[in-house]
Amino acid sequence: MAFRFTARRHMQLAITLVMLACVAGARAQDASPTAVQPQPAATPTPGPTLPPQGQKGGGRRGDAAAPQPVSDQHRLPPDSTTRQTLALPGRTLAFTATAGSIRLFDEKGEPQADIAYTSFQLDGTDRGARPVTFLFNGGPGASSAWLQFGTAGPWRLSITGDGAIASASPELVPNAETWLDFTDLVFIDPVSTGYSRFVATGEDARKRFFSLDGDVSSIALVIRRWLEKYDRLLSPKYVTGESYGGIRGPKIVRNLQTQQGVGVRGLILVSPLLDYREFSGSSQLQYVHRLPTMAAVAREAKGPVKWSDLADVERYARGEFVADLLKGQADTEASNRLADKVASLTGIDQAVSRRLAGRFEVGEFRREFDRRNGRVTGRYDASVSGFDPYPDSDSSHFGDPSGDSLMAPLTSAAVDLTTRKLNWRPDGSYHLLNDSVLRSWDFGRGPAESVSQLRQILALDPKMKLLVGHGLFDLATPYFASRIILDGLPAFASPARVKLVVYPGGHMFYSRDAARQAFRGEVQGMMK
């Protein structure tokens, strides 16, 4: 799943604004030119050591060597660069792969975190003219593995069908739809995801990085530092974010434009969340956003469905549905009319729909859609269903059959690629999805949104483009929410610059071959 973002109805949002220092600020970085250079690997078990037998000096017996600084104890190993060759249909790609990290400092020059990345650069190209794309997932707390192994990277893991079960073999295969043909790729894992880690102790660093603005500043700085490290400042630059990456993406581009001095040609958003405000419990628009997806799931159960098949549902959602919704449940006639129409569109029992006034929460829809057979739908892909472990319970006690089963194979594939093929062996665990990050996240004063930055970055650079891709069956970040937001942008965000594409599929719509191939074509077209 590109990542797990949580739009819970009762999500707690921080009410105080953290005064954020610029994470690893440029001045501190400039004062520490070795910050992004490969460093010696840390000693696994630092502590007192004795000089080798026969070595002169070393002090009296019992003297100990000075202990390593804490930052060195937690340091990731030196970067590993390997040459790779990939045989694909009709062509062979030769490229340089690097697994490594970039160290970030605070404004005092103190080390804070090592941010891991994996980059792939095609050999024999003009680096000044060659595009480079930076990719990250969301969560908060998700690594970039979904984008790397699901759609864009040189190797792909099947995450659909037999590959979408927990015990599936995590075998990576050459990815015929890799983006490496037309852009170099840099996959970034924010701190506490993948192998990225804090090197500073105490809560100050955690509070800074686990915040809306601190997170954006850190990723933007990593992008700039990578460009400097590999002499790519002249390259055309693109940014790709998935799910909560829809919050990150526009904000990171804005930070790059105005604080890092880095221009961006295009922003690619995959199943993005752009505005948390409409996912709060009191928002009426949340029901509008979800209705076309729920109807798509019902139609898919009867046969293949595509985006154009939902035109009638979208018209209803924008018109009569909104009108009846805003009349409220006190208007019995409007409430029953709405509930009955929702029942007919979704296939859910009319009595159940009337009891809920046609206002289905995601969890309620997932359970009621096929309750007669004791099955629940996925959240990331509601066209996928699994057994309800407690079908007779009054409460919902089920996971996500379209997402939870991917945790094991994706984790194993990421570790295997990094350690065996790319020859980079950090100590510690790899975090595909770190729930502790989300639990610690500071969203700021109110519900997070990036629509403001989206308007600003498009207005600032009239040549910048935006591509947004969604899956029809995604209940986590329904496509219709993005459509309404994009339709509301000013005229300067013309169709020539801003494009929405929607495919049969879920949050990770690229798990389906046709959608992955089509989306790759859209990305390549944007970069031409």
XYZ file of C-alpha atoms in Angstrom:
528
model
C 0.000 0.000 0.000
C 1.702 3.021 -0.830
C 1.455 3.735 2.758
C -0.948 3.883 5.564
C -2.468 7.272 6.226
C -5.181 7.372 8.901
C -8.171 9.632 8.392
C -9.853 8.532 11.571
C -12.997 10.289 12.544
C -11.653 11.069 15.976
C -8.061 11.739 15.000
C -6.436 13.942 17.588
C -4.718 16.964 16.143
C -2.162 18.995 18.059
C -3.435 22.398 19.147
C -0.143 24.156 19.782
C 2.211 25.299 17.036
C 5.717 23.954 17.485
C 8.293 26.596 16.746
C 10.223 24.591 14.203
C 13.878 25.234 13.606
C 14.828 24.468 10.021
C 15.689 20.805 10.314
C 19.256 20.391 9.297
C 19.157 24.001 8.195
C 21.127 24.956 5.154
C 23.527 27.157 7.141
C 24.343 24.381 9.572
C 24.769 21.994 6.678
C 27.014 24.418 4.846
C 29.163 24.604 7.965
C 29.419 20.782 7.942
C 30.620 19.846 4.441
C 31.159 16.216 5.447
C 27.510 15.816 6.403
C 26.592 13.981 3.234
C 29.861 12.161 2.631
C 30.226 8.411 3.301
C 31.371 7.771 6.853
C 33.038 4.795 8.541
C 30.654 2.141 9.765
C 29.790 2.273 13.442
C 31.252 -0.286 15.831
C 28.355 -2.669 16.571
C 29.022 -2.773 20.324
C 30.928 0.358 21.310
C 32.703 0.307 24.619
C 36.110 0.094 26.305
C 38.823 -1.565 24.238
C 42.393 -2.648 24.958
C 45.286 -1.996 22.580
C 46.357 -5.010 20.518
C 49.022 -7.226 22.100
C 52.524 -5.810 21.538
C 51.271 -2.350 20.559
C 53.145 0.434 22.245
C 51.309 3.071 24.170
C 47.658 2.911 25.054
C 48.106 3.930 28.656
C 48.231 1.855 31.799
C 46.474 -1.465 32.070
C 42.785 -0.951 32.597
C 42.681 2.357 30.682
C 39.835 2.430 28.167
C 39.561 4.105 24.794
C 37.349 7.174 24.709
C 33.726 6.150 24.061
C 32.234 6.908 20.681
C 29.863 9.866 20.380
C 26.238 8.812 20.457
C 25.798 9.986 16.848
C 28.553 7.588 15.718
C 27.003 4.698 17.603
C 23.812 5.082 15.570
C 25.474 5.908 12.236
C 24.354 4.072 9.124
C 27.125 2.322 7.158
C 28.931 3.982 4.250
C 27.044 4.269 0.972
C 27.198 1.261 -1.302
C 27.329 1.855 -5.075
C 26.965 -1.008 -7.528
C 26.646 -1.358 -11.286
C 23.508 -3.165 -12.416
C 22.145 -4.482 -15.699
C 18.455 -5.151 -16.258
C 17.140 -7.190 -19.186
C 13.662 -6.008 -20.169
C 11.425 -6.613 -23.199
C 13.022 -4.839 -26.146
C 15.864 -3.191 -24.238
C 18.584 -3.610 -21.630
C 19.182 -0.956 -18.979
C 22.636 -0.423 -17.479
C 22.552 1.759 -14.397
C 24.291 2.708 -11.194
C 22.488 1.889 -7.948
C 23.349 3.491 -4.629
C 21.977 2.592 -1.225
C 23.070 5.069 1.392
C 22.112 7.953 3.621
C 22.348 11.696 4.091
C 22.987 13.098 7.544
C 20.935 16.062 8.720
C 22.008 18.604 11.333
C 20.178 21.166 13.425
C 20.807 24.900 13.347
C 23.683 24.459 15.813
C 25.447 21.945 13.596
C 24.566 18.996 15.831
C 23.760 15.709 14.014
C 20.091 14.797 14.164
C 19.217 11.970 11.764
C 20.515 9.761 8.978
C 17.983 9.632 6.132
C 18.291 6.532 3.955
C 17.755 6.638 0.219
C 18.063 4.309 -2.746
C 18.945 5.864 -6.083
C 19.113 4.518 -9.625
C 20.921 6.518 -12.337
C 21.005 5.320 -15.935
C 24.501 5.026 -17.363
C 25.696 6.906 -20.442
C 23.376 9.910 -20.166
C 23.815 13.663 -20.049
C 23.178 14.280 -16.359
C 22.434 17.959 -16.933
C 19.527 17.156 -19.278
C 18.434 13.879 -17.687
C 15.358 14.161 -15.407
C 15.580 12.948 -11.815
C 12.513 12.068 -9.744
C 12.328 11.945 -5.932
C 9.740 9.546 -4.532
C 8.288 9.056 -1.058
C 5.226 7.505 0.497
C 3.168 8.745 3.383
C 1.679 7.344 6.557
C 3.065 9.303 8.288
C 5.415 6.445 9.074
C 5.646 4.638 5.717
C 8.788 3.825 3.784
C 9.043 4.262 0.017
C 8.833 0.523 -0.693
C 5.342 0.611 -2.218
C 6.336 3.044 -4.945
C 9.696 1.388 -5.522
C 8.496 -2.205 -5.750
C 4.963 -1.555 -6.925
C 5.427 0.741 -9.896
C 8.551 2.835 -10.573
C 11.684 0.946 -9.538
C 13.840 -1.364 -11.676
C 12.528 -4.441 -9.858
C 8.914 -5.165 -9.061
C 7.083 -7.338 -6.558
C 3.682 -8.719 -7.485
C 1.211 -7.299 -4.951
C -1.989 -8.615 -6.479
C -3.541 -12.059 -6.841
C -1.317 -14.805 -5.407
C 1.306 -12.183 -4.599
C -1.043 -10.361 -2.249
C -0.970 -12.889 0.589
C 1.235 -12.762 3.654
C 3.067 -16.024 2.882
C 3.767 -15.137 -0.771
C 7.356 -15.473 -1.929
C 8.973 -11.999 -1.915
C 10.615 -12.585 -5.284
C 11.558 -9.433 -7.164
C 11.381 -9.548 -10.954
C 12.587 -7.064 -13.598
C 9.994 -4.315 -13.931
C 9.040 -3.772 -17.568
C 7.191 -0.593 -16.512
C 10.068 1.000 -14.597
C 10.363 4.758 -14.975
C 14.142 4.443 -15.264
C 13.893 4.568 -19.068
C 13.085 8.283 -18.924
C 14.086 9.511 -15.443
C 16.608 8.686 -12.750
C 14.988 7.675 -9.470
C 15.652 8.502 -5.817
C 13.496 6.770 -3.190
C 13.535 8.535 0.180
C 12.606 7.027 3.555
C 11.776 9.683 6.170
C 13.267 9.215 9.617
C 12.101 6.088 11.490
C 10.971 4.444 8.247
C 13.011 1.966 6.222
C 16.498 2.114 7.705
C 16.404 5.868 8.429
C 17.072 6.685 12.047
C 17.727 9.349 14.631
C 21.326 9.861 15.705
C 20.377 12.469 18.300
C 18.978 11.464 21.659
C 16.193 13.188 23.539
C 12.762 14.359 22.513
C 13.642 17.598 20.727
C 14.696 15.871 17.505
C 11.659 13.581 17.544
C 9.293 16.494 18.038
C 10.916 18.391 15.196
C 10.936 15.580 12.638
C 7.556 14.137 13.665
C 5.734 17.346 12.789
C 4.035 18.649 9.680
C 6.570 21.378 8.906
C 9.644 19.633 10.306
C 8.980 16.612 8.130
C 8.623 18.775 5.019
C 11.816 20.702 5.778
C 13.824 17.527 6.324
C 12.742 15.850 3.077
C 13.243 19.023 1.048
C 16.752 19.365 2.472
C 17.553 15.724 1.663
C 16.514 16.390 -1.946
C 18.772 19.419 -2.172
C 21.686 17.589 -0.534
C 21.328 14.648 -2.924
C 21.365 17.013 -5.901
C 24.546 18.628 -4.576
C 26.152 15.309 -3.726
C 25.703 13.897 -7.209
C 26.135 17.142 -9.176
C 22.520 17.120 -10.422
C 21.395 20.674 -9.693
C 21.028 21.356 -13.422
C 18.811 18.306 -14.037
C 15.044 18.650 -14.590
C 13.513 17.720 -11.239
C 10.247 15.959 -10.375
C 8.645 15.029 -7.067
C 6.327 12.061 -6.470
C 4.305 11.440 -3.304
C 1.717 8.835 -2.432
C -1.259 9.006 -0.024
C -0.136 11.280 2.854
C 2.457 12.196 0.264
C -0.378 14.358 -1.056
C 0.103 16.548 2.018
C 3.890 16.310 1.810
C 4.270 16.802 -1.940
C 2.974 20.350 -2.526
C 4.569 21.551 0.714
C 7.951 20.046 -0.201
C 7.846 21.618 -3.670
C 7.006 24.971 -2.082
C 9.918 24.572 0.330
C 12.261 23.664 -2.527
C 11.133 26.663 -4.572
C 11.349 29.270 -1.831
C 13.818 27.983 0.784
C 16.182 25.538 -0.906
C 16.624 27.337 -4.215
C 15.567 24.274 -6.216
C 13.034 24.492 -9.028
C 10.695 21.591 -9.779
C 9.297 20.811 -13.227
C 6.441 18.611 -12.112
C 4.601 17.078 -9.167
C 3.146 13.560 -9.391
C 0.660 12.526 -6.721
C -0.464 8.910 -6.341
C -3.734 8.289 -4.469
C -3.187 11.534 -2.561
C -4.895 13.009 0.443
C -4.917 16.770 -0.094
C -7.132 18.012 2.714
C -7.814 16.421 6.095
C -10.543 18.953 6.829
C -13.100 17.005 4.828
C -12.283 13.772 6.663
C -13.185 15.022 10.122
C -16.275 13.608 11.771
C -18.379 16.723 11.306
C -17.800 17.182 7.585
C -20.740 16.500 5.298
C -18.497 16.433 2.237
C -16.906 13.175 3.391
C -20.086 11.370 2.294
C -20.004 13.119 -1.076
C -16.393 12.113 -1.641
C -16.972 8.424 -0.897
C -20.212 7.805 -2.754
C -18.781 7.287 -6.283
C -16.203 4.835 -4.901
C -18.876 2.851 -3.055
C -21.000 2.727 -6.200
C -17.944 1.625 -8.222
C -17.384 -1.288 -5.837
C -21.000 -2.424 -6.281
C -20.743 -2.245 -10.064
C -17.383 -4.022 -10.129
C -19.024 -6.955 -8.326
C -21.217 -7.405 -11.420
C -18.516 -6.852 -14.034
C -15.573 -4.650 -15.015
C -16.092 -0.940 -14.452
C -14.149 2.120 -15.570
C -14.137 5.772 -14.542
C -16.510 6.918 -17.282
C -19.131 4.488 -15.949
C -19.420 6.637 -12.815
C -20.514 9.827 -14.574
C -24.133 9.444 -13.409
C -23.064 8.872 -9.802
C -20.802 11.925 -9.854
C -23.659 14.085 -11.163
C -25.948 12.801 -8.425
C -23.259 13.290 -5.746
C -22.723 16.926 -6.796
C -26.425 17.681 -7.096
C -29.412 15.945 -5.494
C -27.288 14.075 -2.959
C -25.755 17.279 -1.594
C -29.139 19.016 -1.537
C -30.782 16.225 0.466
C -27.743 15.795 2.670
C -27.795 19.445 3.737
C -31.486 19.313 4.559
C -30.536 17.066 7.435
C -32.180 14.043 8.993
C -34.946 16.193 10.426
C -36.376 16.278 6.900
C -37.667 12.705 6.813
C -38.664 12.793 3.151
C -35.225 14.013 2.023
C -33.450 11.596 4.363
C -35.385 8.572 3.107
C -34.949 9.644 -0.505
C -31.196 9.921 -0.006
C -30.934 6.608 1.874
C -32.924 4.722 -0.752
C -30.824 6.117 -3.596
C -27.602 5.192 -1.775
C -28.967 1.674 -1.224
C -29.710 1.296 -4.937
C -26.247 2.555 -5.912
C -24.300 0.431 -3.434
C -26.466 -2.710 -3.202
C -26.651 -2.422 0.580
C -29.938 -3.410 2.192
C -32.455 -0.559 2.123
C -33.338 -1.014 5.799
C -29.685 -0.689 6.781
C -29.263 2.380 4.609
C -32.333 4.027 6.161
C -31.079 3.234 9.651
C -27.818 5.021 8.800
C -29.638 7.758 6.848
C -27.520 6.870 3.818
C -24.455 8.263 5.590
C -21.963 5.405 5.578
C -18.714 5.603 7.442
C -15.920 3.663 5.740
C -15.984 0.881 8.331
C -19.753 0.547 8.126
C -19.716 0.210 4.362
C -16.875 -2.304 4.433
C -18.825 -4.566 6.775
C -22.328 -4.120 5.423
C -21.481 -4.524 1.737
C -21.205 -8.334 1.940
C -22.279 -9.035 5.491
C -24.618 -11.800 4.386
C -21.570 -13.877 3.466
C -19.517 -12.905 6.507
C -16.992 -10.957 4.465
C -15.529 -7.469 4.718
C -14.087 -5.332 1.928
C -10.660 -3.755 1.873
C -10.070 -0.146 2.796
C -7.253 0.386 0.334
C -9.092 -1.608 -2.313
C -12.763 -2.200 -1.607
C -13.053 -4.567 -4.578
C -10.956 -7.010 -2.517
C -12.707 -8.860 0.285
C -11.767 -11.235 3.092
C -13.394 -13.115 5.938
C -14.687 -11.166 8.918
C -12.927 -12.847 11.869
C -15.858 -11.930 14.154
C -18.936 -11.956 11.911
C -21.370 -12.205 14.848
C -19.845 -9.411 16.901
C -21.722 -6.169 17.453
C -18.417 -4.335 17.022
C -16.024 -4.326 14.100
C -12.860 -6.348 14.697
C -11.212 -6.744 11.316
C -8.140 -5.585 9.484
C -7.675 -4.742 5.827
C -7.576 -7.712 3.435
C -6.249 -5.409 0.689
C -3.324 -4.038 2.685
C -2.296 -6.042 5.747
C -1.255 -9.078 3.701
C 1.385 -7.030 1.852
C 3.441 -6.194 4.940
C 5.474 -9.413 5.036
C 6.415 -9.777 1.341
C 7.221 -6.074 0.895
C 9.417 -6.001 4.000
C 11.298 -9.129 2.971
C 11.767 -7.862 -0.589
C 13.120 -4.505 0.617
C 15.629 -6.096 2.994
C 16.741 -8.668 0.417
C 17.331 -6.065 -2.308
C 19.211 -3.712 -0.008
C 21.485 -6.264 1.619
C 22.059 -8.808 -1.146
C 21.812 -7.031 -4.500
C 22.840 -3.513 -3.415
C 25.318 -4.733 -0.766
C 24.259 -2.258 1.939
C 23.839 -3.829 5.359
C 22.650 -1.499 8.106
C 22.181 -2.908 11.559
C 18.781 -2.698 13.198
C 15.360 -3.404 11.742
C 13.810 -2.206 8.508
C 10.490 -0.409 9.124
C 8.081 -0.757 6.221
C 5.351 0.962 8.221
C 6.105 2.405 11.642
C 2.895 3.040 13.585
C 4.775 4.808 16.374
C 5.514 7.671 13.969
C 1.824 8.301 13.358
C 1.041 8.103 17.065
C 3.672 10.773 17.749
C 2.802 13.038 14.813
C 2.133 16.731 15.379
C -0.278 17.964 12.703
C -0.145 21.558 13.892
C -3.012 23.854 14.813
C -5.718 22.213 12.756
C -6.478 19.592 10.118
C -3.608 19.398 7.649
C -4.103 20.479 4.046
C -1.840 21.146 1.076
C -4.313 22.800 -1.307
C -2.922 26.195 -0.300
C 0.603 25.185 -1.316
C -0.741 23.540 -4.477
C -2.196 26.867 -5.582
C 1.017 28.697 -4.673
C 3.445 26.420 -6.524
C 1.297 26.398 -9.684
C 0.928 30.177 -9.551
C 4.649 30.755 -8.937
C 5.877 28.656 -11.854
C 3.605 28.807 -14.940
C 5.489 25.909 -16.561
C 5.137 23.495 -13.677
C 2.783 20.539 -14.195
C 0.688 18.385 -11.878
C -0.377 14.775 -12.468
C -2.753 13.079 -10.014
C -3.561 9.365 -10.214
C -6.254 7.495 -8.284
C -7.945 4.100 -8.077
C -11.712 3.763 -8.412
C -12.043 1.416 -5.416
C -9.920 3.315 -2.880
C -11.849 4.125 0.302
C -8.763 5.478 2.107
C -8.310 8.424 -0.265
C -11.344 8.461 -2.597
C -10.696 9.881 -6.033
C -13.752 12.149 -6.031
C -12.253 14.255 -3.227
C -9.302 15.118 -5.456
C -11.557 15.775 -8.412
C -13.606 18.331 -6.491
C -10.423 20.050 -5.241
C -8.791 20.163 -8.672
C -11.987 21.428 -10.290
C -11.911 24.306 -7.812
C -8.429 25.539 -8.748
C -8.095 28.928 -10.520
C -8.003 29.175 -14.305
C -4.192 29.250 -14.408
C -4.310 25.555 -13.403
C -5.495 24.684 -16.898
C -6.005 21.116 -18.206
C -2.717 21.490 -20.074
C -0.953 21.748 -16.706
C -3.155 19.791 -14.294
C -4.395 16.300 -15.074
C -6.396 13.739 -13.084
C -6.417 10.085 -14.153
C -8.486 7.352 -12.494
C -8.049 3.627 -13.051
C -9.826 0.445 -11.972
C -7.949 -0.486 -8.817
C -7.419 0.579 -5.246
C -5.002 2.780 -3.331
C -2.152 0.909 -5.022
C -3.893 0.938 -8.398
C -0.528 0.237 -10.013
C -0.731 -3.341 -8.719
C -2.917 -4.002 -11.775
C -0.938 -4.388 -14.986
C -3.130 -2.187 -17.193
C -3.217 0.661 -14.676
C 0.532 0.502 -14.051
C 1.264 0.605 -17.779
C -1.153 3.463 -18.409
C 0.114 5.560 -15.500
C 3.713 5.077 -16.600
C 2.703 6.486 -19.974
C 1.188 9.540 -18.293
C 4.342 10.154 -16.251
C 6.570 9.800 -19.308
C 4.331 12.170 -21.266
C 4.593 14.773 -18.510
C 8.407 14.683 -18.673
C 8.680 15.069 -22.448
